Short mmCIF file of the C-alpha atoms (twelve columns), coordinates in Angstrom:
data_MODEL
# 
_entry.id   MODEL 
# 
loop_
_atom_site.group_PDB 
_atom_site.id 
_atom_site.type_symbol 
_atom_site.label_atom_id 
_atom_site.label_alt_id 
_atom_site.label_comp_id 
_atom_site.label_asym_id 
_atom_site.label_seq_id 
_atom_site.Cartn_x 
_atom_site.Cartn_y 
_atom_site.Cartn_z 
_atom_site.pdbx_PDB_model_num 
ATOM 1   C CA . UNK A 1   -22.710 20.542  9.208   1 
ATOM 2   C CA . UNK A 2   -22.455 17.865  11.626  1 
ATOM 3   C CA . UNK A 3   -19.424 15.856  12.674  1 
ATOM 4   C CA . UNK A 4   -20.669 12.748  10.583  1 
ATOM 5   C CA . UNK A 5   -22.145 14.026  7.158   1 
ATOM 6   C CA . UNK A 6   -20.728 13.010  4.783   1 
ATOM 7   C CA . UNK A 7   -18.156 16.003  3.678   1 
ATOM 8   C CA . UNK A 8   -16.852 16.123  7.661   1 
ATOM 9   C CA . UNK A 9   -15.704 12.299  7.536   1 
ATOM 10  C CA . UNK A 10  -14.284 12.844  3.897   1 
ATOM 11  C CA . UNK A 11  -12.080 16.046  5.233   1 
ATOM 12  C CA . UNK A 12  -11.459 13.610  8.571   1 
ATOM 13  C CA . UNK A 13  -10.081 10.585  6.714   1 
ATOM 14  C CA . UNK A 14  -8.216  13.035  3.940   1 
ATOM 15  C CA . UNK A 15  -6.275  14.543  7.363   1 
ATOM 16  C CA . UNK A 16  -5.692  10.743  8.713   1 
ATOM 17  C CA . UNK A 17  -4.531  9.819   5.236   1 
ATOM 18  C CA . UNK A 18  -1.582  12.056  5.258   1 
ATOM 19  C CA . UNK A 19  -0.647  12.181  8.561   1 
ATOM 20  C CA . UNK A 20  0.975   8.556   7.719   1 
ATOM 21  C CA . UNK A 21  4.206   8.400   6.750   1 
ATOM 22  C CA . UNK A 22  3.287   5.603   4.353   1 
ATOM 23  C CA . UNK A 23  0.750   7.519   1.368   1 
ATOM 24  C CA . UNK A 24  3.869   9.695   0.656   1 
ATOM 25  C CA . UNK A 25  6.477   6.774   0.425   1 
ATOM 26  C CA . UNK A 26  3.996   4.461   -1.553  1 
ATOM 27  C CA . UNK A 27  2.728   7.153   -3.943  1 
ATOM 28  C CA . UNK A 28  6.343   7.863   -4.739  1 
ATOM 29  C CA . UNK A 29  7.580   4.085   -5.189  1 
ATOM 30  C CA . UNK A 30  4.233   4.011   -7.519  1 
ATOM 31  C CA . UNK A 31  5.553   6.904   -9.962  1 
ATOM 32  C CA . UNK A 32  9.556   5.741   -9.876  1 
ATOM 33  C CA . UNK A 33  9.040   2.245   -10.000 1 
ATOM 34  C CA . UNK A 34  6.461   2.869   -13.160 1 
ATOM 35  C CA . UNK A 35  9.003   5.194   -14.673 1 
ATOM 36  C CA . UNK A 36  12.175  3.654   -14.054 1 
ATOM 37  C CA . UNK A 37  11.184  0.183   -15.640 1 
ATOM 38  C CA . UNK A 38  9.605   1.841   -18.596 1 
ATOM 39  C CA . UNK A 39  12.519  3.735   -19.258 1 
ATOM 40  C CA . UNK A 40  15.202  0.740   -19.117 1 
ATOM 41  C CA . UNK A 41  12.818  -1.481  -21.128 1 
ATOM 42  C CA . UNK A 42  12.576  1.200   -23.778 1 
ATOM 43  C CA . UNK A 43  16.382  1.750   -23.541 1 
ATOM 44  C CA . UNK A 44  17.161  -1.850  -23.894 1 
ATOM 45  C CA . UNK A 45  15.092  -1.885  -26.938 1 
ATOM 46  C CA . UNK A 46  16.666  0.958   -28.474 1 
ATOM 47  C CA . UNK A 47  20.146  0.117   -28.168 1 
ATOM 48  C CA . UNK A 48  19.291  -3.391  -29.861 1 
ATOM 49  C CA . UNK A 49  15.763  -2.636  -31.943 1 
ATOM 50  C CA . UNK A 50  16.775  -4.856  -34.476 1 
ATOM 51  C CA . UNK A 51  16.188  -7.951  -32.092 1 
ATOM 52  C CA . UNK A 52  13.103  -6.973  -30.194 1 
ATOM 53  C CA . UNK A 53  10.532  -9.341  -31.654 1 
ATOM 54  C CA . UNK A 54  6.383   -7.711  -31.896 1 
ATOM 55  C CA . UNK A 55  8.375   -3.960  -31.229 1 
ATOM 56  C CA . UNK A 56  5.488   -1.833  -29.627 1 
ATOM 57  C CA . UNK A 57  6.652   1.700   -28.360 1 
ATOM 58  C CA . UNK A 58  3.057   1.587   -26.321 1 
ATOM 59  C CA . UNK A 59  4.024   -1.398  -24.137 1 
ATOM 60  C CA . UNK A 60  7.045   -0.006  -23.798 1 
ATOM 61  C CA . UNK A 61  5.373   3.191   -22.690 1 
ATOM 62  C CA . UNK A 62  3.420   1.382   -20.131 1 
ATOM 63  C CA . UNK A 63  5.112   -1.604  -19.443 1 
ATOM 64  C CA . UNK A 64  6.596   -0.376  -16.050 1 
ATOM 65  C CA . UNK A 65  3.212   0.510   -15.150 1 
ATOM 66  C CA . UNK A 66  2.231   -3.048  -14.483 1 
ATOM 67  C CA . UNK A 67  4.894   -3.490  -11.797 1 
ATOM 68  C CA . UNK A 68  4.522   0.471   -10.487 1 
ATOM 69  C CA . UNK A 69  0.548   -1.149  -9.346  1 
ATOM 70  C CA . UNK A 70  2.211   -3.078  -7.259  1 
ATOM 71  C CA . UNK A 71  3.446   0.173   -4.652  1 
ATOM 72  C CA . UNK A 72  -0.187  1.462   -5.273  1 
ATOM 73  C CA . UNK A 73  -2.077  -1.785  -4.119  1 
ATOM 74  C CA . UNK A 74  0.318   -1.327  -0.987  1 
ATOM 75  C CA . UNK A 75  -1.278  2.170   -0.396  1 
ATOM 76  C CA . UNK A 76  -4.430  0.877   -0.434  1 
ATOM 77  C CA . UNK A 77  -4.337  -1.993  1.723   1 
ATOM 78  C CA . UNK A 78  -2.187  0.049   4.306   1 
ATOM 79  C CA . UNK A 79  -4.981  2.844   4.197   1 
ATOM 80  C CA . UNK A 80  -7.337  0.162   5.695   1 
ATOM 81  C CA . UNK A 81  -5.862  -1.975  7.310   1 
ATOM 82  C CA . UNK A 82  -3.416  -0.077  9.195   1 
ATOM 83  C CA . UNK A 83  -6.372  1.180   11.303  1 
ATOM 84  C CA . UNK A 84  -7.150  -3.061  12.144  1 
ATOM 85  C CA . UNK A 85  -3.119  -3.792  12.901  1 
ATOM 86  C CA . UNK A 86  -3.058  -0.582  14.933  1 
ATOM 87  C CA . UNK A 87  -6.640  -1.009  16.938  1 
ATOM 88  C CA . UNK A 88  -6.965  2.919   15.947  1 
ATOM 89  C CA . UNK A 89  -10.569 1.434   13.887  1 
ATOM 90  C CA . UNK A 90  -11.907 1.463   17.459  1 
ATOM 91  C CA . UNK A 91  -11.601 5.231   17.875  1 
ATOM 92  C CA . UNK A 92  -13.003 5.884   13.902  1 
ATOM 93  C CA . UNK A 93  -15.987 3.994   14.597  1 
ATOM 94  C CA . UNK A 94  -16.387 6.112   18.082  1 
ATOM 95  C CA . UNK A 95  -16.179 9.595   15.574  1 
ATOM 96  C CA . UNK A 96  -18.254 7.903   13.138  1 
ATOM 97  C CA . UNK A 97  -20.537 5.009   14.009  1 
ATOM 98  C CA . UNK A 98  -22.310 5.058   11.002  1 
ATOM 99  C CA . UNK A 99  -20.721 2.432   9.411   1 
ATOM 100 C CA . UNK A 100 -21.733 2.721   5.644   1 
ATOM 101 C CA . UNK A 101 -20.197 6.738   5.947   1 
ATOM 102 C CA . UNK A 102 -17.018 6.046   7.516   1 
ATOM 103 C CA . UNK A 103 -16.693 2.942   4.793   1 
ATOM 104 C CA . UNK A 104 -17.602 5.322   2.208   1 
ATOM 105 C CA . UNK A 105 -15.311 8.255   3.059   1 
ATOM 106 C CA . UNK A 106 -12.357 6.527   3.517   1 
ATOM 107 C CA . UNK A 107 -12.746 4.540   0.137   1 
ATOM 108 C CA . UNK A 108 -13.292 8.364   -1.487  1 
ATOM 109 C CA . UNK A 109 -10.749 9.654   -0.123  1 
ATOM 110 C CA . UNK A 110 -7.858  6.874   -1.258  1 
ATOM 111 C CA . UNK A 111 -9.348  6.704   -4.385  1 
ATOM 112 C CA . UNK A 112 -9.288  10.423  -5.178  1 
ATOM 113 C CA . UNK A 113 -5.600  10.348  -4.614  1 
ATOM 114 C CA . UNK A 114 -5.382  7.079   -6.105  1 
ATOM 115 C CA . UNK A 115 -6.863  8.767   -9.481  1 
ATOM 116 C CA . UNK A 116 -4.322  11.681  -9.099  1 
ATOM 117 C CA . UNK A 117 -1.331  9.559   -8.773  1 
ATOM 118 C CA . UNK A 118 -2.614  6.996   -11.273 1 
ATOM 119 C CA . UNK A 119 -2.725  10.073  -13.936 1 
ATOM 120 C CA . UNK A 120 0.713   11.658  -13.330 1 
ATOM 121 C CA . UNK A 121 2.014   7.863   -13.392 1 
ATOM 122 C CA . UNK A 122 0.754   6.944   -16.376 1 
ATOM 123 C CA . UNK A 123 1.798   10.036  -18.260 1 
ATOM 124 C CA . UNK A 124 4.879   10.907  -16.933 1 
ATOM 125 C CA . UNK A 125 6.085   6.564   -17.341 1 
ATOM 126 C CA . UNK A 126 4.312   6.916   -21.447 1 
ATOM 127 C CA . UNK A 127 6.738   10.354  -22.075 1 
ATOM 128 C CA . UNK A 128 9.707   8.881   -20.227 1 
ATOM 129 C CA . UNK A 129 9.487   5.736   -22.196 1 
ATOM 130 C CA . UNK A 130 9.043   7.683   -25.716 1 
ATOM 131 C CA . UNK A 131 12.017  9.596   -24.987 1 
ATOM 132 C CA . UNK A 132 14.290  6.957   -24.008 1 
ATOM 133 C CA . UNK A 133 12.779  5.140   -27.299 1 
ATOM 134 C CA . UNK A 134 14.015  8.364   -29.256 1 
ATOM 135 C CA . UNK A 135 13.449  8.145   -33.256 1 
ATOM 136 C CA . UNK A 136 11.224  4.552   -31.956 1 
ATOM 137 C CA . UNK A 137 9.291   6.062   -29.824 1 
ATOM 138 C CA . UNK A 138 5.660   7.385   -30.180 1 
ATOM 139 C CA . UNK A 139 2.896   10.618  -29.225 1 
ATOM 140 C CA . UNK A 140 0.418   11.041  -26.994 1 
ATOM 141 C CA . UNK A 141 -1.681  11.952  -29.985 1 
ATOM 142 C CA . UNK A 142 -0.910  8.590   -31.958 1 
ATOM 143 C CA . UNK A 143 -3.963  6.362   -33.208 1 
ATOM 144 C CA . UNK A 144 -4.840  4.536   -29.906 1 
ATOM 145 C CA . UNK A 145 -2.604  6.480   -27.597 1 
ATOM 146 C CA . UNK A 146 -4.929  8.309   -25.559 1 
ATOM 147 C CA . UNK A 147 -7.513  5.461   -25.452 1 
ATOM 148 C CA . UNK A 148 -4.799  3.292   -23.603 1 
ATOM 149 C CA . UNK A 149 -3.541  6.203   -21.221 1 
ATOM 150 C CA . UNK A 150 -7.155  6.280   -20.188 1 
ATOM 151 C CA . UNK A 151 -7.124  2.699   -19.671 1 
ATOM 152 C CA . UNK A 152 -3.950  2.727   -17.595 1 
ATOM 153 C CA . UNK A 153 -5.111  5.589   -15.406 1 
ATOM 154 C CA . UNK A 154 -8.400  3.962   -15.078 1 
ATOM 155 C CA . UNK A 155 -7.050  0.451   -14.168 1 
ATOM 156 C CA . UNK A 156 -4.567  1.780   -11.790 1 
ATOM 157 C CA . UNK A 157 -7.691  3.757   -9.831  1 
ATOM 158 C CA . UNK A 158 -9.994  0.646   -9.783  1 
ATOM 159 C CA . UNK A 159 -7.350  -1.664  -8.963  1 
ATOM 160 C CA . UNK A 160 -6.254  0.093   -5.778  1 
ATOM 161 C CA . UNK A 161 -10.514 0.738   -4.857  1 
ATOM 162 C CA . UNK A 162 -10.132 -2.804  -4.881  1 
ATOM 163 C CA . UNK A 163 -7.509  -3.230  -2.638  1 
ATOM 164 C CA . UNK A 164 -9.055  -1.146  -0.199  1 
ATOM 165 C CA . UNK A 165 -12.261 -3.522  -0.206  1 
ATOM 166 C CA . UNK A 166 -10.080 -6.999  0.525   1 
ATOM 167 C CA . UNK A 167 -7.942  -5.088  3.129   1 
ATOM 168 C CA . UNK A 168 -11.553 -4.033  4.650   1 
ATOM 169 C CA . UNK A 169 -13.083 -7.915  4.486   1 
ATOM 170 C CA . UNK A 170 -10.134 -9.645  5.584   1 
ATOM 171 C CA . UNK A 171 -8.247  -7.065  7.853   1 
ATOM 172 C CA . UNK A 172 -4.713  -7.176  8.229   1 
ATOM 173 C CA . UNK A 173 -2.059  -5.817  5.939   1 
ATOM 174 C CA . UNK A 174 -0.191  -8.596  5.295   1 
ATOM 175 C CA . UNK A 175 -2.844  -11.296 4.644   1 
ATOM 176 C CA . UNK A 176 -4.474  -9.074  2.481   1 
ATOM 177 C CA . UNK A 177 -1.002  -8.133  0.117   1 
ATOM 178 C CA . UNK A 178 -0.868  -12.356 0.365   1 
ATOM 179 C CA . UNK A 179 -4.023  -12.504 -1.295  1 
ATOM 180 C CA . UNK A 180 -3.695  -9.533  -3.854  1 
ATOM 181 C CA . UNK A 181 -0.210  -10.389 -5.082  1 
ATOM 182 C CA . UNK A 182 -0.837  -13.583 -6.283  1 
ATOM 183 C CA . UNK A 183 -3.917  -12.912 -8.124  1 
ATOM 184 C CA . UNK A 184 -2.621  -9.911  -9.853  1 
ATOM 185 C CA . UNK A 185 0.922   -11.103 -10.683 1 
ATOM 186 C CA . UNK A 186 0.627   -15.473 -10.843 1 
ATOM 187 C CA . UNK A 187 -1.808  -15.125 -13.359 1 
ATOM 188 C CA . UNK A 188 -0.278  -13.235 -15.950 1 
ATOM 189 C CA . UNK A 189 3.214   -14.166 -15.548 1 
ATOM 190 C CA . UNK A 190 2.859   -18.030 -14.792 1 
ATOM 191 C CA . UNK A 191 -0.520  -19.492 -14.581 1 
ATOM 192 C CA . UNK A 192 -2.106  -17.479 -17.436 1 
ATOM 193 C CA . UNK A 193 -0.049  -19.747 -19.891 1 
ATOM 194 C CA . UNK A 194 -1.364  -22.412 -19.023 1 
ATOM 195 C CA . UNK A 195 -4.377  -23.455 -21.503 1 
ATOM 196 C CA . UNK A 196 -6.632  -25.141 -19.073 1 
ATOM 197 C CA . UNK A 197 -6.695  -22.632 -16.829 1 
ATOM 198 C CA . UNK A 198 -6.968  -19.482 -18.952 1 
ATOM 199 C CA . UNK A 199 -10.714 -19.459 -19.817 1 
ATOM 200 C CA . UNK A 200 -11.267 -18.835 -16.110 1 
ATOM 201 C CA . UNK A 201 -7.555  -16.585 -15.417 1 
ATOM 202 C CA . UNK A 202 -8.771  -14.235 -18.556 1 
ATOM 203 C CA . UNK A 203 -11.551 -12.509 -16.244 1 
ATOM 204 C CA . UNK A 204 -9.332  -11.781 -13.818 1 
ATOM 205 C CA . UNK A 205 -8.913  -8.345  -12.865 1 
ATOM 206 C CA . UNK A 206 -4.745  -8.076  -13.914 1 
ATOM 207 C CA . UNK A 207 -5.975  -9.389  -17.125 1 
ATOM 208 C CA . UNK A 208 -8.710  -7.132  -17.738 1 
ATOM 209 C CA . UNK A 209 -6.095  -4.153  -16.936 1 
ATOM 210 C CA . UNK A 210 -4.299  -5.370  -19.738 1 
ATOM 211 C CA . UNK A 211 -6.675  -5.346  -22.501 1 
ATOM 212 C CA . UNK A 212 -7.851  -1.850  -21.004 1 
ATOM 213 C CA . UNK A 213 -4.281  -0.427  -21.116 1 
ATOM 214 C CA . UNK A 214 -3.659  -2.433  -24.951 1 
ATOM 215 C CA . UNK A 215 -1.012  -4.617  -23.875 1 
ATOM 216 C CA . UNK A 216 -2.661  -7.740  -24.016 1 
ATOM 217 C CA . UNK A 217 -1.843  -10.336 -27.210 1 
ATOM 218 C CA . UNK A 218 -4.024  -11.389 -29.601 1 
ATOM 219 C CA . UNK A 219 -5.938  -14.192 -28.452 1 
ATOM 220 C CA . UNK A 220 -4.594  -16.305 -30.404 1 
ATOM 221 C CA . UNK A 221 -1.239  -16.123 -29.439 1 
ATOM 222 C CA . UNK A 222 -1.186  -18.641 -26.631 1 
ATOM 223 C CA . UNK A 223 -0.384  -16.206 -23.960 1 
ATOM 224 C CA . UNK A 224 -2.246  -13.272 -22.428 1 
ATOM 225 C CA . UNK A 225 -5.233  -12.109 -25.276 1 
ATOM 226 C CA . UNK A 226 -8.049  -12.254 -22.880 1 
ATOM 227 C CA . UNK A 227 -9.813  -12.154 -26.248 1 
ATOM 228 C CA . UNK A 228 -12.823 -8.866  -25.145 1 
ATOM 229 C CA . UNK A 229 -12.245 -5.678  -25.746 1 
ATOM 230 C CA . UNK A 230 -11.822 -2.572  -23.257 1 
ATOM 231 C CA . UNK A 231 -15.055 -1.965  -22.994 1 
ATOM 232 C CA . UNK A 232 -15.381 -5.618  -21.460 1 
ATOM 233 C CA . UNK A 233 -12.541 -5.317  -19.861 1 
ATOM 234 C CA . UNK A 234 -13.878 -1.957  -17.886 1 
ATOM 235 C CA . UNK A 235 -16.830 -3.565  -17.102 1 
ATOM 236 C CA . UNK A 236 -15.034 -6.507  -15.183 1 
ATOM 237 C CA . UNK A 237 -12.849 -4.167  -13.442 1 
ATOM 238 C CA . UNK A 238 -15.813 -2.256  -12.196 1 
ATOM 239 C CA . UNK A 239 -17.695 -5.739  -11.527 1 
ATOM 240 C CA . UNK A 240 -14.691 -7.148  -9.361  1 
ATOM 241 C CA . UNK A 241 -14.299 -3.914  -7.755  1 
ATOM 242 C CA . UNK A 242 -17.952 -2.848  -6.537  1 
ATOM 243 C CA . UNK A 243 -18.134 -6.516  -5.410  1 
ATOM 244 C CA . UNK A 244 -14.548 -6.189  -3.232  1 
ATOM 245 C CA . UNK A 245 -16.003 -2.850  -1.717  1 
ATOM 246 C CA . UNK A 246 -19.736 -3.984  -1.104  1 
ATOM 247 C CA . UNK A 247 -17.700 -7.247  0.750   1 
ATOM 248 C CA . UNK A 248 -15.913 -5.154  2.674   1 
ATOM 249 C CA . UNK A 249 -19.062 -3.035  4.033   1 
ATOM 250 C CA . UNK A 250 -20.665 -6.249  4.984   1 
ATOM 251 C CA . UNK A 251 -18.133 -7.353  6.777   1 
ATOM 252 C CA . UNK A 252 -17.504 -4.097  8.873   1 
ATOM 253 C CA . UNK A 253 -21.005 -3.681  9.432   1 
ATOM 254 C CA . UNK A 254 -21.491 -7.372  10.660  1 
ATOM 255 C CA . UNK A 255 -18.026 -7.800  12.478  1 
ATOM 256 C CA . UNK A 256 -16.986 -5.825  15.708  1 
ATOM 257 C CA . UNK A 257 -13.798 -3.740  15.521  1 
# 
Protein backbone atom coordinates (compact mmCIF):
# COMPACT_ATOMS: atom_id res chain seq x y z
CA UNK A 1 0.00 0.00 0.00
CA UNK A 2 1.43 3.19 -0.94
CA UNK A 3 1.36 6.49 0.90
CA UNK A 4 -1.36 7.90 -1.59
CA UNK A 5 -3.98 5.06 -2.36
CA UNK A 6 -6.74 5.70 -1.53
CA UNK A 7 -7.26 3.86 2.09
CA UNK A 8 -3.66 5.64 3.32
CA UNK A 9 -5.11 9.31 2.67
CA UNK A 10 -8.58 8.21 4.18
CA UNK A 11 -6.68 6.86 7.57
CA UNK A 12 -4.37 10.30 7.06
CA UNK A 13 -7.24 12.80 6.97
CA UNK A 14 -9.39 10.57 9.72
CA UNK A 15 -6.00 11.25 12.13
CA UNK A 16 -5.96 15.16 10.98
CA UNK A 17 -9.69 15.25 11.62
CA UNK A 18 -9.43 14.58 15.25
CA UNK A 19 -6.42 15.97 16.15
CA UNK A 20 -8.55 19.43 16.01
CA UNK A 21 -9.99 20.57 18.85
CA UNK A 22 -12.95 21.75 16.79
CA UNK A 23 -14.81 18.07 15.35
CA UNK A 24 -15.28 17.28 19.11
CA UNK A 25 -16.77 20.75 20.17
CA UNK A 26 -18.97 21.02 16.92
CA UNK A 27 -20.21 17.41 16.96
CA UNK A 28 -21.29 18.03 20.52
CA UNK A 29 -23.04 21.59 19.97
CA UNK A 30 -24.75 19.49 16.93
CA UNK A 31 -26.38 16.76 19.38
CA UNK A 32 -27.24 19.43 22.47
CA UNK A 33 -28.34 22.13 20.47
CA UNK A 34 -30.74 19.47 18.42
CA UNK A 35 -31.84 18.05 21.73
CA UNK A 36 -32.20 20.87 23.90
CA UNK A 37 -34.59 22.86 21.48
CA UNK A 38 -36.64 19.81 20.79
CA UNK A 39 -37.12 19.19 24.24
CA UNK A 40 -38.29 22.88 25.34
CA UNK A 41 -40.50 23.10 22.21
CA UNK A 42 -42.15 19.83 23.17
CA UNK A 43 -42.33 21.02 26.83
CA UNK A 44 -43.87 24.27 25.95
CA UNK A 45 -46.44 22.42 24.07
CA UNK A 46 -47.26 20.15 26.74
CA UNK A 47 -47.74 22.40 29.49
CA UNK A 48 -50.27 24.44 27.18
CA UNK A 49 -51.47 21.65 24.34
CA UNK A 50 -54.68 23.09 24.28
CA UNK A 51 -53.28 26.27 22.39
CA UNK A 52 -50.74 24.81 20.05
CA UNK A 53 -52.45 25.25 16.70
CA UNK A 54 -51.57 22.08 13.69
CA UNK A 55 -50.10 19.95 17.13
CA UNK A 56 -47.52 17.50 15.47
CA UNK A 57 -45.44 15.42 18.07
CA UNK A 58 -43.01 14.72 14.79
CA UNK A 59 -42.00 18.38 14.35
CA UNK A 60 -41.71 18.56 17.67
CA UNK A 61 -39.46 15.54 17.58
CA UNK A 62 -37.30 17.13 15.03
CA UNK A 63 -37.81 20.58 15.24
CA UNK A 64 -34.46 21.30 17.12
CA UNK A 65 -32.84 19.46 14.47
CA UNK A 66 -33.15 22.28 12.02
CA UNK A 67 -31.15 24.66 14.22
CA UNK A 68 -28.66 21.60 15.63
CA UNK A 69 -27.48 21.71 11.35
CA UNK A 70 -26.35 24.74 12.00
CA UNK A 71 -23.10 23.37 14.54
CA UNK A 72 -22.75 20.57 11.84
CA UNK A 73 -22.37 22.93 8.72
CA UNK A 74 -19.63 24.58 11.07
CA UNK A 75 -17.78 21.16 11.18
CA UNK A 76 -17.74 20.94 7.78
CA UNK A 77 -16.59 24.14 6.60
CA UNK A 78 -13.86 24.17 9.43
CA UNK A 79 -12.70 20.61 8.15
CA UNK A 80 -11.75 22.41 4.86
CA UNK A 81 -11.10 25.37 5.24
CA UNK A 82 -9.11 25.41 8.28
CA UNK A 83 -6.31 23.84 6.17
CA UNK A 84 -6.68 27.39 3.61
CA UNK A 85 -6.79 29.93 6.91
CA UNK A 86 -3.92 27.92 8.38
CA UNK A 87 -1.63 27.48 4.98
CA UNK A 88 -1.32 23.69 6.41
CA UNK A 89 -3.18 22.76 2.52
CA UNK A 90 0.40 23.39 1.33
CA UNK A 91 1.88 20.46 3.26
CA UNK A 92 -1.45 17.99 2.29
CA UNK A 93 -0.93 18.59 -1.22
CA UNK A 94 3.05 17.81 -0.65
CA UNK A 95 1.71 14.11 1.07
CA UNK A 96 -0.78 13.86 -1.54
CA UNK A 97 -0.50 15.66 -4.87
CA UNK A 98 -3.05 13.87 -6.44
CA UNK A 99 -5.58 16.21 -6.17
CA UNK A 100 -8.89 14.28 -6.95
CA UNK A 101 -7.62 11.62 -3.81
CA UNK A 102 -6.82 14.05 -1.26
CA UNK A 103 -10.37 15.89 -2.33
CA UNK A 104 -11.95 12.63 -2.10
CA UNK A 105 -10.60 11.38 1.24
CA UNK A 106 -11.13 14.22 3.14
CA UNK A 107 -14.86 14.60 1.91
CA UNK A 108 -15.15 10.59 3.10
CA UNK A 109 -13.86 11.01 5.95
CA UNK A 110 -16.19 14.18 7.33
CA UNK A 111 -18.97 12.65 5.91
CA UNK A 112 -18.60 9.26 7.60
CA UNK A 113 -18.64 11.04 10.88
CA UNK A 114 -21.06 13.39 9.64
CA UNK A 115 -23.51 10.22 9.05
CA UNK A 116 -22.65 8.93 12.61
CA UNK A 117 -23.43 12.07 14.37
CA UNK A 118 -26.37 12.87 12.08
CA UNK A 119 -27.93 9.32 13.33
CA UNK A 120 -27.39 9.60 17.12
CA UNK A 121 -28.79 13.33 16.62
CA UNK A 122 -31.69 12.58 15.08
CA UNK A 123 -32.68 9.76 17.38
CA UNK A 124 -31.63 10.75 20.53
CA UNK A 125 -33.51 14.78 19.70
CA UNK A 126 -37.00 12.37 18.26
CA UNK A 127 -36.91 10.25 21.95
CA UNK A 128 -36.06 13.35 23.97
CA UNK A 129 -38.83 15.25 22.39
CA UNK A 130 -41.49 12.24 22.84
CA UNK A 131 -40.67 12.09 26.36
CA UNK A 132 -40.88 15.60 27.24
CA UNK A 133 -44.31 15.40 25.08
CA UNK A 134 -45.36 12.52 27.61
CA UNK A 135 -49.11 11.13 27.00
CA UNK A 136 -48.64 13.69 23.42
CA UNK A 137 -45.89 12.33 22.35
CA UNK A 138 -45.28 9.59 19.67
CA UNK A 139 -43.00 6.03 18.61
CA UNK A 140 -40.40 5.40 16.57
CA UNK A 141 -42.63 2.76 15.08
CA UNK A 142 -45.62 5.25 14.30
CA UNK A 143 -47.01 5.46 10.57
CA UNK A 144 -44.32 7.75 8.99
CA UNK A 145 -41.90 7.81 11.85
CA UNK A 146 -39.08 5.99 10.57
CA UNK A 147 -39.45 7.36 7.00
CA UNK A 148 -38.77 10.94 8.48
CA UNK A 149 -35.84 9.80 10.89
CA UNK A 150 -34.30 8.59 7.68
CA UNK A 151 -34.90 11.81 6.14
CA UNK A 152 -33.41 13.80 9.00
CA UNK A 153 -30.31 11.63 9.22
CA UNK A 154 -30.01 11.76 5.55
CA UNK A 155 -30.41 15.59 5.22
CA UNK A 156 -28.14 16.30 8.04
CA UNK A 157 -25.23 13.99 6.10
CA UNK A 158 -25.79 15.69 2.67
CA UNK A 159 -26.11 19.01 4.03
CA UNK A 160 -22.74 19.05 5.79
CA UNK A 161 -21.04 17.06 2.24
CA UNK A 162 -22.19 20.20 1.03
CA UNK A 163 -20.60 22.40 3.20
CA UNK A 164 -17.44 20.82 2.73
CA UNK A 165 -17.69 21.51 -1.19
CA UNK A 166 -18.38 25.59 -0.76
CA UNK A 167 -15.67 25.74 2.00
CA UNK A 168 -13.38 23.87 -0.77
CA UNK A 169 -14.48 26.46 -3.85
CA UNK A 170 -14.41 29.52 -1.96
CA UNK A 171 -11.77 28.88 0.87
CA UNK A 172 -11.98 30.56 3.99
CA UNK A 173 -14.12 29.73 6.97
CA UNK A 174 -15.84 32.64 7.43
CA UNK A 175 -16.87 33.61 3.86
CA UNK A 176 -18.00 30.33 3.37
CA UNK A 177 -20.46 30.17 6.90
CA UNK A 178 -21.52 33.88 5.16
CA UNK A 179 -22.66 32.14 2.26
CA UNK A 180 -24.22 28.90 3.86
CA UNK A 181 -26.15 30.65 6.61
CA UNK A 182 -28.15 32.69 4.65
CA UNK A 183 -29.23 30.23 2.17
CA UNK A 184 -30.14 27.65 4.65
CA UNK A 185 -31.81 29.84 7.31
CA UNK A 186 -33.24 33.36 5.13
CA UNK A 187 -35.14 31.21 3.09
CA UNK A 188 -37.23 29.37 5.29
CA UNK A 189 -37.66 31.74 8.02
CA UNK A 190 -38.06 35.11 6.01
CA UNK A 191 -37.80 35.03 2.33
CA UNK A 192 -39.64 31.71 1.79
CA UNK A 193 -42.95 33.65 2.63
CA UNK A 194 -42.74 35.65 0.28
CA UNK A 195 -44.94 34.45 -2.88
CA UNK A 196 -42.83 35.77 -5.65
CA UNK A 197 -39.95 34.37 -4.60
CA UNK A 198 -40.95 30.88 -3.46
CA UNK A 199 -41.20 29.02 -6.82
CA UNK A 200 -37.44 29.51 -7.04
CA UNK A 201 -36.66 29.38 -2.72
CA UNK A 202 -38.73 25.83 -2.78
CA UNK A 203 -35.61 24.00 -4.52
CA UNK A 204 -33.44 25.12 -2.20
CA UNK A 205 -31.57 22.71 -0.31
CA UNK A 206 -33.09 23.85 3.55
CA UNK A 207 -36.33 23.37 1.86
CA UNK A 208 -35.82 20.12 0.40
CA UNK A 209 -34.55 18.95 4.05
CA UNK A 210 -37.82 19.78 5.13
CA UNK A 211 -40.07 17.85 3.00
CA UNK A 212 -37.42 14.91 3.48
CA UNK A 213 -37.63 15.14 7.32
CA UNK A 214 -41.94 15.80 6.99
CA UNK A 215 -41.98 19.11 8.41
CA UNK A 216 -42.81 21.02 5.56
CA UNK A 217 -46.73 22.48 5.15
CA UNK A 218 -48.97 21.66 2.72
CA UNK A 219 -48.45 23.63 -0.22
CA UNK A 220 -51.13 25.32 0.05
CA UNK A 221 -50.66 26.87 3.15
CA UNK A 222 -48.79 29.97 2.09
CA UNK A 223 -45.66 29.14 3.88
CA UNK A 224 -43.05 26.41 3.50
CA UNK A 225 -44.94 23.23 1.33
CA UNK A 226 -42.31 23.00 -1.26
CA UNK A 227 -45.18 21.05 -2.81
CA UNK A 228 -42.70 17.39 -4.07
CA UNK A 229 -42.39 14.73 -2.15
CA UNK A 230 -39.17 13.12 -0.40
CA UNK A 231 -38.26 11.36 -3.04
CA UNK A 232 -37.87 14.83 -4.94
CA UNK A 233 -36.70 16.29 -2.25
CA UNK A 234 -33.62 13.56 -1.97
CA UNK A 235 -32.93 13.96 -5.33
CA UNK A 236 -32.28 17.84 -5.01
CA UNK A 237 -30.26 17.35 -2.02
CA UNK A 238 -28.07 14.93 -3.84
CA UNK A 239 -28.21 17.32 -7.06
CA UNK A 240 -27.05 20.49 -4.98
CA UNK A 241 -24.61 18.45 -3.20
CA UNK A 242 -22.60 16.45 -6.01
CA UNK A 243 -22.62 19.86 -7.79
CA UNK A 244 -21.01 21.80 -4.42
CA UNK A 245 -18.35 18.88 -4.26
CA UNK A 246 -17.56 18.51 -8.11
CA UNK A 247 -17.11 22.73 -7.71
CA UNK A 248 -14.93 22.35 -5.19
CA UNK A 249 -12.54 19.71 -7.08
CA UNK A 250 -12.38 22.09 -9.93
CA UNK A 251 -11.40 24.67 -8.14
CA UNK A 252 -8.54 22.88 -6.15
CA UNK A 253 -7.36 21.27 -9.11
CA UNK A 254 -7.25 24.61 -11.16
CA UNK A 255 -6.18 27.01 -8.24
CA UNK A 256 -2.70 26.86 -6.43
CA UNK A 257 -2.72 26.35 -2.65
Amino acid sequence: MTSNSPRAVLAAEWIKMWTVRTTGLTLLLTLALSTGLGVLVALSWRGDIERVVNFDPLFAGLYGVTFGQLALVVFGVLLVGSEYSSGSIRASLCAVPQRGLLHGGKVLAGTLVALACSTVTVIVTFAGAQAALGPYGTTLTADGIPSALVGAIAYLTLICAFSMGIATIVRSPSISLGVLLPLLFLSSQGLGNVPALKPVLRYLPDQAGLELMGLAGPSADGRFGPGYGPGTALVILVAWTAASLAGGYLALRRRDA
